[in-house]
PDB file of C-alpha atoms and ligand atoms in Angstrom:
ATOM      1  CA  MET A1091      -5.386  -6.182 -14.294  1.00  0.00           C
ATOM      2  CA  THR A1092      -5.745  -6.477 -10.725  1.00  0.00           C
ATOM      3  CA  LEU A1093      -3.681  -3.811  -8.341  1.00  0.00           C
ATOM      4  CA  ASP A1094      -1.215  -6.367  -7.736  1.00  0.00           C
ATOM      5  CA  GLU A1095      -0.741  -7.018 -10.973  1.00  0.00           C
ATOM      6  CA  LEU A1096      -0.365  -2.980 -12.233  1.00  0.00           C
ATOM      7  CA  GLU A1097       1.828  -3.009  -8.463  1.00  0.00           C
ATOM      8  CA  LEU A1098       4.599  -5.569 -10.348  1.00  0.00           C
ATOM      9  CA  GLN A1099       4.223  -4.071 -13.663  1.00  0.00           C
ATOM     10  CA  CYS A1100       4.772  -0.541 -11.856  1.00  0.00           C
ATOM     11  CA  ARG A1101       7.883  -1.777  -9.840  1.00  0.00           C
ATOM     12  CA  ASN A1102       9.922  -1.602 -13.436  1.00  0.00           C
ATOM     13  CA  CYS A1103       8.888   1.825 -14.075  1.00  0.00           C
ATOM     14  CA  LYS A1104      11.987   3.538 -15.430  1.00  0.00           C
ATOM     15  CA  LYS A1105       9.772   6.811 -17.125  1.00  0.00           C
ATOM     16  CA  CYS A1106      11.036   9.245 -15.190  1.00  0.00           C
ATOM     17  CA  ALA A1107      14.705  10.158 -13.659  1.00  0.00           C
ATOM     18  CA  LEU A1108      13.199   9.352 -10.058  1.00  0.00           C
ATOM     19  CA  CYS A1109      13.495   6.002 -10.977  1.00  0.00           C
ATOM     20  CA  GLU A1110      17.324   5.896 -10.791  1.00  0.00           C
ATOM     21  CA  GLY A1111      17.378   7.321  -6.635  1.00  0.00           C
ATOM     22  CA  ARG A1112      15.070   5.036  -5.324  1.00  0.00           C
ATOM     23  CA  THR A1113      15.670   1.881  -2.753  1.00  0.00           C
ATOM     24  CA  ASN A1114      12.071   1.127  -3.088  1.00  0.00           C
ATOM     25  CA  LEU A1115       9.021   1.762  -5.340  1.00  0.00           C
ATOM     26  CA  VAL A1116       6.091   3.381  -3.451  1.00  0.00           C
ATOM     27  CA  PHE A1117       3.187   1.907  -5.293  1.00  0.00           C
ATOM     28  CA  GLY A1118       0.638   2.903  -2.202  1.00  0.00           C
ATOM     29  CA  VAL A1119      -1.099   0.390   0.629  1.00  0.00           C
ATOM     30  CA  GLY A1120      -4.487   0.055   2.038  1.00  0.00           C
ATOM     31  CA  LYS A1121      -7.919  -1.715   0.976  1.00  0.00           C
ATOM     32  CA  LYS A1122      -7.778  -2.488  -2.972  1.00  0.00           C
ATOM     33  CA  ASP A1123     -11.265  -1.629  -3.342  1.00  0.00           C
ATOM     34  CA  ALA A1124     -11.252   1.246  -0.903  1.00  0.00           C
ATOM     35  CA  ASP A1125     -14.371   3.724  -1.142  1.00  0.00           C
ATOM     36  CA  ILE A1126     -11.945   6.634   0.247  1.00  0.00           C
ATOM     37  CA  MET A1127      -8.195   7.077  -1.529  1.00  0.00           C
ATOM     38  CA  LEU A1128      -5.748   9.600  -0.612  1.00  0.00           C
ATOM     39  CA  ILE A1129      -3.379  11.200  -2.575  1.00  0.00           C
ATOM     40  CA  GLY A1130      -0.009  12.524  -1.178  1.00  0.00           C
ATOM     41  CA  GLU A1131       2.867  14.217  -2.669  1.00  0.00           C
ATOM     42  CA  GLY A1132       5.709  11.822  -2.905  1.00  0.00           C
ATOM     43  CA  PRO A1133       7.449   9.628  -1.001  1.00  0.00           C
ATOM     44  CA  GLY A1134       9.892  10.710   1.727  1.00  0.00           C
ATOM     45  CA  GLU A1135      13.144   9.191   2.841  1.00  0.00           C
ATOM     46  CA  ASN A1136      11.239   6.676   4.987  1.00  0.00           C
ATOM     47  CA  GLU A1137       8.896   5.838   2.659  1.00  0.00           C
ATOM     48  CA  ASP A1138      11.733   5.406   0.384  1.00  0.00           C
ATOM     49  CA  LEU A1139      13.358   2.851   2.970  1.00  0.00           C
ATOM     50  CA  GLN A1140       9.784   0.886   3.677  1.00  0.00           C
ATOM     51  CA  GLY A1141       8.168   0.729   0.448  1.00  0.00           C
ATOM     52  CA  GLU A1142       5.133   2.485   1.910  1.00  0.00           C
ATOM     53  CA  PRO A1143       3.230   6.075   1.749  1.00  0.00           C
ATOM     54  CA  PHE A1144       3.102   8.244   4.671  1.00  0.00           C
ATOM     55  CA  VAL A1145       5.411   6.153   7.509  1.00  0.00           C
ATOM     56  CA  GLY A1146       7.483   8.809   8.984  1.00  0.00           C
ATOM     57  CA  ARG A1147       6.551  11.684  11.183  1.00  0.00           C
ATOM     58  CA  SER A1148       4.263  13.212   8.862  1.00  0.00           C
ATOM     59  CA  GLY A1149       2.601   9.496   8.369  1.00  0.00           C
ATOM     60  CA  LYS A1150       1.894   9.211  12.558  1.00  0.00           C
ATOM     61  CA  LEU A1151      -0.281  12.671  12.252  1.00  0.00           C
ATOM     62  CA  LEU A1152      -2.224  11.148   8.903  1.00  0.00           C
ATOM     63  CA  ASP A1153      -2.803   8.092  10.463  1.00  0.00           C
ATOM     64  CA  LYS A1154      -4.155   9.831  13.780  1.00  0.00           C
ATOM     65  CA  PHE A1155      -6.649  12.192  11.797  1.00  0.00           C
ATOM     66  CA  LEU A1156      -7.614   8.899   9.868  1.00  0.00           C
ATOM     67  CA  GLU A1157      -8.183   7.543  13.489  1.00  0.00           C
ATOM     68  CA  SER A1158     -10.075  10.143  14.561  1.00  0.00           C
ATOM     69  CA  ILE A1159     -12.780   9.454  11.999  1.00  0.00           C
ATOM     70  CA  ASP A1160     -12.692   5.474  12.317  1.00  0.00           C
ATOM     71  CA  LEU A1161     -10.402   5.315   8.802  1.00  0.00           C
ATOM     72  CA  SER A1162      -7.172   3.844   9.111  1.00  0.00           C
ATOM     73  CA  ARG A1163      -4.790   2.633   5.798  1.00  0.00           C
ATOM     74  CA  ASN A1164      -5.479  -1.305   7.454  1.00  0.00           C
ATOM     75  CA  LYS A1165      -8.942  -1.130   7.381  1.00  0.00           C
ATOM     76  CA  ASN A1166     -10.894   1.071   5.193  1.00  0.00           C
ATOM     77  CA  VAL A1167      -8.647   3.483   2.830  1.00  0.00           C
ATOM     78  CA  TYR A1168      -6.411   3.137   0.407  1.00  0.00           C
ATOM     79  CA  ILE A1169      -3.311   5.645   0.274  1.00  0.00           C
ATOM     80  CA  ALA A1170      -0.821   6.614  -2.424  1.00  0.00           C
ATOM     81  CA  ASN A1171       1.230   9.755  -4.121  1.00  0.00           C
ATOM     82  CA  MET A1172       1.261  11.931  -6.870  1.00  0.00           C
ATOM     83  CA  VAL A1173       4.927  10.328  -7.501  1.00  0.00           C
ATOM     84  CA  LYS A1174       6.062   6.694  -6.642  1.00  0.00           C
ATOM     85  CA  CYS A1175       9.570   7.286  -6.481  1.00  0.00           C
ATOM     86  CA  ARG A1176      11.476   9.465  -3.690  1.00  0.00           C
ATOM     87  CA  PRO A1177      12.106  13.091  -5.282  1.00  0.00           C
ATOM     88  CA  PRO A1178      16.321  13.611  -4.465  1.00  0.00           C
ATOM     89  CA  GLN A1179      16.048  15.890  -1.130  1.00  0.00           C
ATOM     90  CA  ASN A1180      12.303  15.732  -0.552  1.00  0.00           C
ATOM     91  CA  ARG A1181      12.258  18.560  -3.261  1.00  0.00           C
ATOM     92  CA  ASP A1182       8.604  18.958  -5.051  1.00  0.00           C
ATOM     93  CA  PRO A1183       7.783  16.196  -7.686  1.00  0.00           C
ATOM     94  CA  LYS A1184       8.305  17.883 -11.185  1.00  0.00           C
ATOM     95  CA  PRO A1185       5.711  18.554 -13.491  1.00  0.00           C
ATOM     96  CA  GLU A1186       7.148  16.578 -16.310  1.00  0.00           C
ATOM     97  CA  GLU A1187       8.011  13.627 -13.225  1.00  0.00           C
ATOM     98  CA  GLN A1188       4.259  13.990 -12.501  1.00  0.00           C
ATOM     99  CA  ASP A1189       3.060  13.732 -16.217  1.00  0.00           C
ATOM    100  CA  MET A1190       4.733  10.520 -16.015  1.00  0.00           C
ATOM    101  CA  CYS A1191       3.558   9.017 -13.136  1.00  0.00           C
ATOM    102  CA  ILE A1192       0.173  10.102 -13.284  1.00  0.00           C
ATOM    103  CA  GLN A1193      -0.757   7.204 -15.763  1.00  0.00           C
ATOM    104  CA  TRP A1194      -0.166   5.090 -12.851  1.00  0.00           C
ATOM    105  CA  LEU A1195      -2.693   6.782 -10.786  1.00  0.00           C
ATOM    106  CA  ARG A1196      -5.240   6.640 -12.803  1.00  0.00           C
ATOM    107  CA  GLU A1197      -4.615   3.199 -13.149  1.00  0.00           C
ATOM    108  CA  GLN A1198      -5.097   2.762  -9.550  1.00  0.00           C
ATOM    109  CA  PHE A1199      -8.141   4.753  -9.519  1.00  0.00           C
ATOM    110  CA  LYS A1200     -10.136   2.275 -12.936  1.00  0.00           C
ATOM    111  CA  ILE A1201      -9.188  -0.732 -10.564  1.00  0.00           C
ATOM    112  CA  ILE A1202      -9.615   0.745  -6.799  1.00  0.00           C
ATOM    113  CA  LYS A1203     -12.937   3.139  -8.040  1.00  0.00           C
ATOM    114  CA  PRO A1204     -13.366   5.500  -5.003  1.00  0.00           C
ATOM    115  CA  LYS A1205     -15.911   7.642  -4.092  1.00  0.00           C
ATOM    116  CA  ILE A1206     -13.788   9.796  -2.127  1.00  0.00           C
ATOM    117  CA  ILE A1207     -10.665  11.311  -3.250  1.00  0.00           C
ATOM    118  CA  ILE A1208      -8.753  13.727  -0.542  1.00  0.00           C
ATOM    119  CA  CYS A1209      -5.745  15.419  -2.166  1.00  0.00           C
ATOM    120  CA  VAL A1210      -3.339  15.976   1.244  1.00  0.00           C
ATOM    121  CA  GLY A1211      -1.388  18.975  -0.169  1.00  0.00           C
ATOM    122  CA  ARG A1212      -0.956  21.377  -2.520  1.00  0.00           C
ATOM    123  CA  ILE A1213       0.928  18.979  -5.271  1.00  0.00           C
ATOM    124  CA  SER A1214      -1.965  16.623  -5.407  1.00  0.00           C
ATOM    125  CA  ALA A1215      -4.626  18.913  -5.669  1.00  0.00           C
ATOM    126  CA  GLN A1216      -3.326  21.229  -7.977  1.00  0.00           C
ATOM    127  CA  ARG A1217      -2.890  18.395  -9.919  1.00  0.00           C
ATOM    128  CA  LEU A1218      -6.251  16.695  -9.524  1.00  0.00           C
ATOM    129  CA  ILE A1219      -8.697  19.158  -8.380  1.00  0.00           C
ATOM    130  CA  SER A1220      -7.539  22.515 -10.081  1.00  0.00           C
ATOM    131  CA  PRO A1221      -4.009  24.378 -10.732  1.00  0.00           C
ATOM    132  CA  ASP A1222      -4.742  27.239  -8.894  1.00  0.00           C
ATOM    133  CA  PHE A1223      -5.998  25.222  -5.959  1.00  0.00           C
ATOM    134  CA  ARG A1224      -5.037  27.214  -2.527  1.00  0.00           C
ATOM    135  CA  VAL A1225      -4.476  24.942   0.566  1.00  0.00           C
ATOM    136  CA  THR A1226      -5.424  27.755   3.059  1.00  0.00           C
ATOM    137  CA  ARG A1227      -8.343  28.965   0.869  1.00  0.00           C
ATOM    138  CA  GLN A1228     -10.122  25.468  -0.372  1.00  0.00           C
ATOM    139  CA  HIS A1229      -9.299  23.175   2.086  1.00  0.00           C
ATOM    140  CA  GLY A1230     -12.233  20.808   3.209  1.00  0.00           C
ATOM    141  CA  GLU A1231     -14.512  21.916   0.028  1.00  0.00           C
ATOM    142  CA  PHE A1232     -15.428  18.986  -1.897  1.00  0.00           C
ATOM    143  CA  ILE A1233     -15.764  19.163  -5.368  1.00  0.00           C
ATOM    144  CA  GLU A1234     -17.154  16.716  -7.865  1.00  0.00           C
ATOM    145  CA  LYS A1235     -15.223  15.326 -10.658  1.00  0.00           C
ATOM    146  CA  GLY A1236     -16.001  13.042 -12.966  1.00  0.00           C
ATOM    147  CA  GLY A1237     -18.655  10.962 -10.323  1.00  0.00           C
ATOM    148  CA  VAL A1238     -15.622  11.417  -8.197  1.00  0.00           C
ATOM    149  CA  LEU A1239     -16.177  13.683  -5.115  1.00  0.00           C
ATOM    150  CA  MET A1240     -12.909  15.463  -4.136  1.00  0.00           C
ATOM    151  CA  MET A1241     -11.337  17.193  -1.311  1.00  0.00           C
ATOM    152  CA  GLY A1242      -8.174  19.063  -0.601  1.00  0.00           C
ATOM    153  CA  THR A1243      -6.659  19.175   2.949  1.00  0.00           C
ATOM    154  CA  PHE A1244      -3.477  20.624   4.814  1.00  0.00           C
ATOM    155  CA  HIS A1245      -0.216  17.871   4.263  1.00  0.00           C
ATOM    156  CA  PRO A1246       0.574  16.694   7.393  1.00  0.00           C
ATOM    157  CA  ALA A1247       4.183  18.104   6.932  1.00  0.00           C
ATOM    158  CA  ALA A1248       2.521  21.585   6.660  1.00  0.00           C
ATOM    159  CA  ILE A1249       1.001  21.120   9.897  1.00  0.00           C
ATOM    160  CA  LEU A1250       4.276  19.692  12.069  1.00  0.00           C
ATOM    161  CA  ARG A1251       5.836  23.172  10.465  1.00  0.00           C
ATOM    162  CA  ASN A1252       2.665  25.344  11.021  1.00  0.00           C
ATOM    163  CA  PRO A1253       0.749  23.652  14.045  1.00  0.00           C
ATOM    164  CA  ASN A1254      -2.052  26.236  14.017  1.00  0.00           C
ATOM    165  CA  ASN A1255      -3.260  24.722  11.220  1.00  0.00           C
ATOM    166  CA  LYS A1256      -4.092  21.696  13.201  1.00  0.00           C
ATOM    167  CA  GLU A1257      -7.649  22.383  13.878  1.00  0.00           C
ATOM    168  CA  LEU A1258      -8.384  23.449  10.695  1.00  0.00           C
ATOM    169  CA  ALA A1259      -7.145  20.048   9.421  1.00  0.00           C
ATOM    170  CA  PHE A1260      -9.187  18.499  11.942  1.00  0.00           C
ATOM    171  CA  ALA A1261     -12.126  19.971  10.349  1.00  0.00           C
ATOM    172  CA  ASP A1262     -11.599  18.926   7.504  1.00  0.00           C
ATOM    173  CA  TRP A1263     -11.576  15.066   8.336  1.00  0.00           C
ATOM    174  CA  LEU A1264     -14.598  15.704  10.244  1.00  0.00           C
ATOM    175  CA  LYS A1265     -15.928  17.099   6.752  1.00  0.00           C
ATOM    176  CA  VAL A1266     -14.826  13.702   5.798  1.00  0.00           C
ATOM    177  CA  ARG A1267     -16.750  11.765   8.080  1.00  0.00           C
ATOM    178  CA  ASP A1268     -20.049  13.430   7.505  1.00  0.00           C
ATOM    179  CA  LYS A1269     -19.721  13.235   3.755  1.00  0.00           C
ATOM    180  CA  ILE A1270     -19.207   9.247   4.600  1.00  0.00           C
ATOM    181  CA  GLU A1271     -22.419   9.863   6.283  1.00  0.00           C
ATOM    182  CA  GLU A1272     -24.128  11.385   3.809  1.00  0.00           C
ATOM    183  CA  LEU A1273     -23.616   9.654   0.801  1.00  0.00           C
ATOM    184  CA  GLY A1274     -24.497   6.076   2.872  1.00  0.00           C
ATOM    185  CA  ILE A1275     -20.953   4.751   2.360  1.00  0.00           C
ATOM    186  CA  GLU A1276     -20.210   1.871   4.274  1.00  0.00           C
ATOM    187  CA  VAL A1277     -16.892   1.898   5.507  1.00  0.00           C
ATOM    188  CA  GLU A1278     -15.367  -1.444   6.904  1.00  0.00           C
ATOM    189  CA  SER A1279     -14.610  -1.177  10.755  1.00  0.00           C
TER     190      SER A1279
HETATM  191  N1  LIG B2455       4.729  13.261   2.287  1.00  0.00           N
HETATM  192  C1  LIG B2455       4.000  12.596   1.300  1.00  0.00           C
HETATM  193  O1  LIG B2455       3.113  13.316   0.357  1.00  0.00           O
HETATM  194  N2  LIG B2455       4.046  11.623   1.071  1.00  0.00           N
HETATM  195  C2  LIG B2455       4.516  10.100   2.042  1.00  0.00           C
HETATM  196  O2  LIG B2455       4.282   9.090   1.333  1.00  0.00           O
HETATM  197  C3  LIG B2455       5.350  10.585   2.564  1.00  0.00           C
HETATM  198  C4  LIG B2455       5.199  12.431   2.734  1.00  0.00           C
END
């Protein structure tokens, strides 16, 4: 199955109640066989309206971090979320909603086959790295899981709320750049 075929199937998903409120399903965006994949939390208002992850204010900040290490959704990374439909009032996705949606994400992993997964924020880090993951304590640490390197970092929305963390987040993205070099991953420019 290709990523496009998977997306077509996903567009009809009604596995959880979040489908009732969606304007657009937000499947993911970027290079279809990217070595680096980012996983956020879930679509917000702008993402729901445009059908693309991270297109609002926090998305602009995320794009800046990526750009600073020569990465971009238009060239060499793939970006998706833990849930593909917008939770009402931008609340955290519930565990049972994530349980339903993670099946789609797993299929995305299988097709894209990333070498590095960056969990953007607590929700995806707790679900994909470890249930007790604390961003403030463990951000920037790489761990290997099933042959894939995983790292959790600050969510850009959290940085917009607390700009003190911007430097720490930037340092995390520099670690991503170093890891890409260390592993000899060729990213398209
Ligand atoms: N926050 C997220 O976690 N994902 C998005 O797509 C937008 C905002």
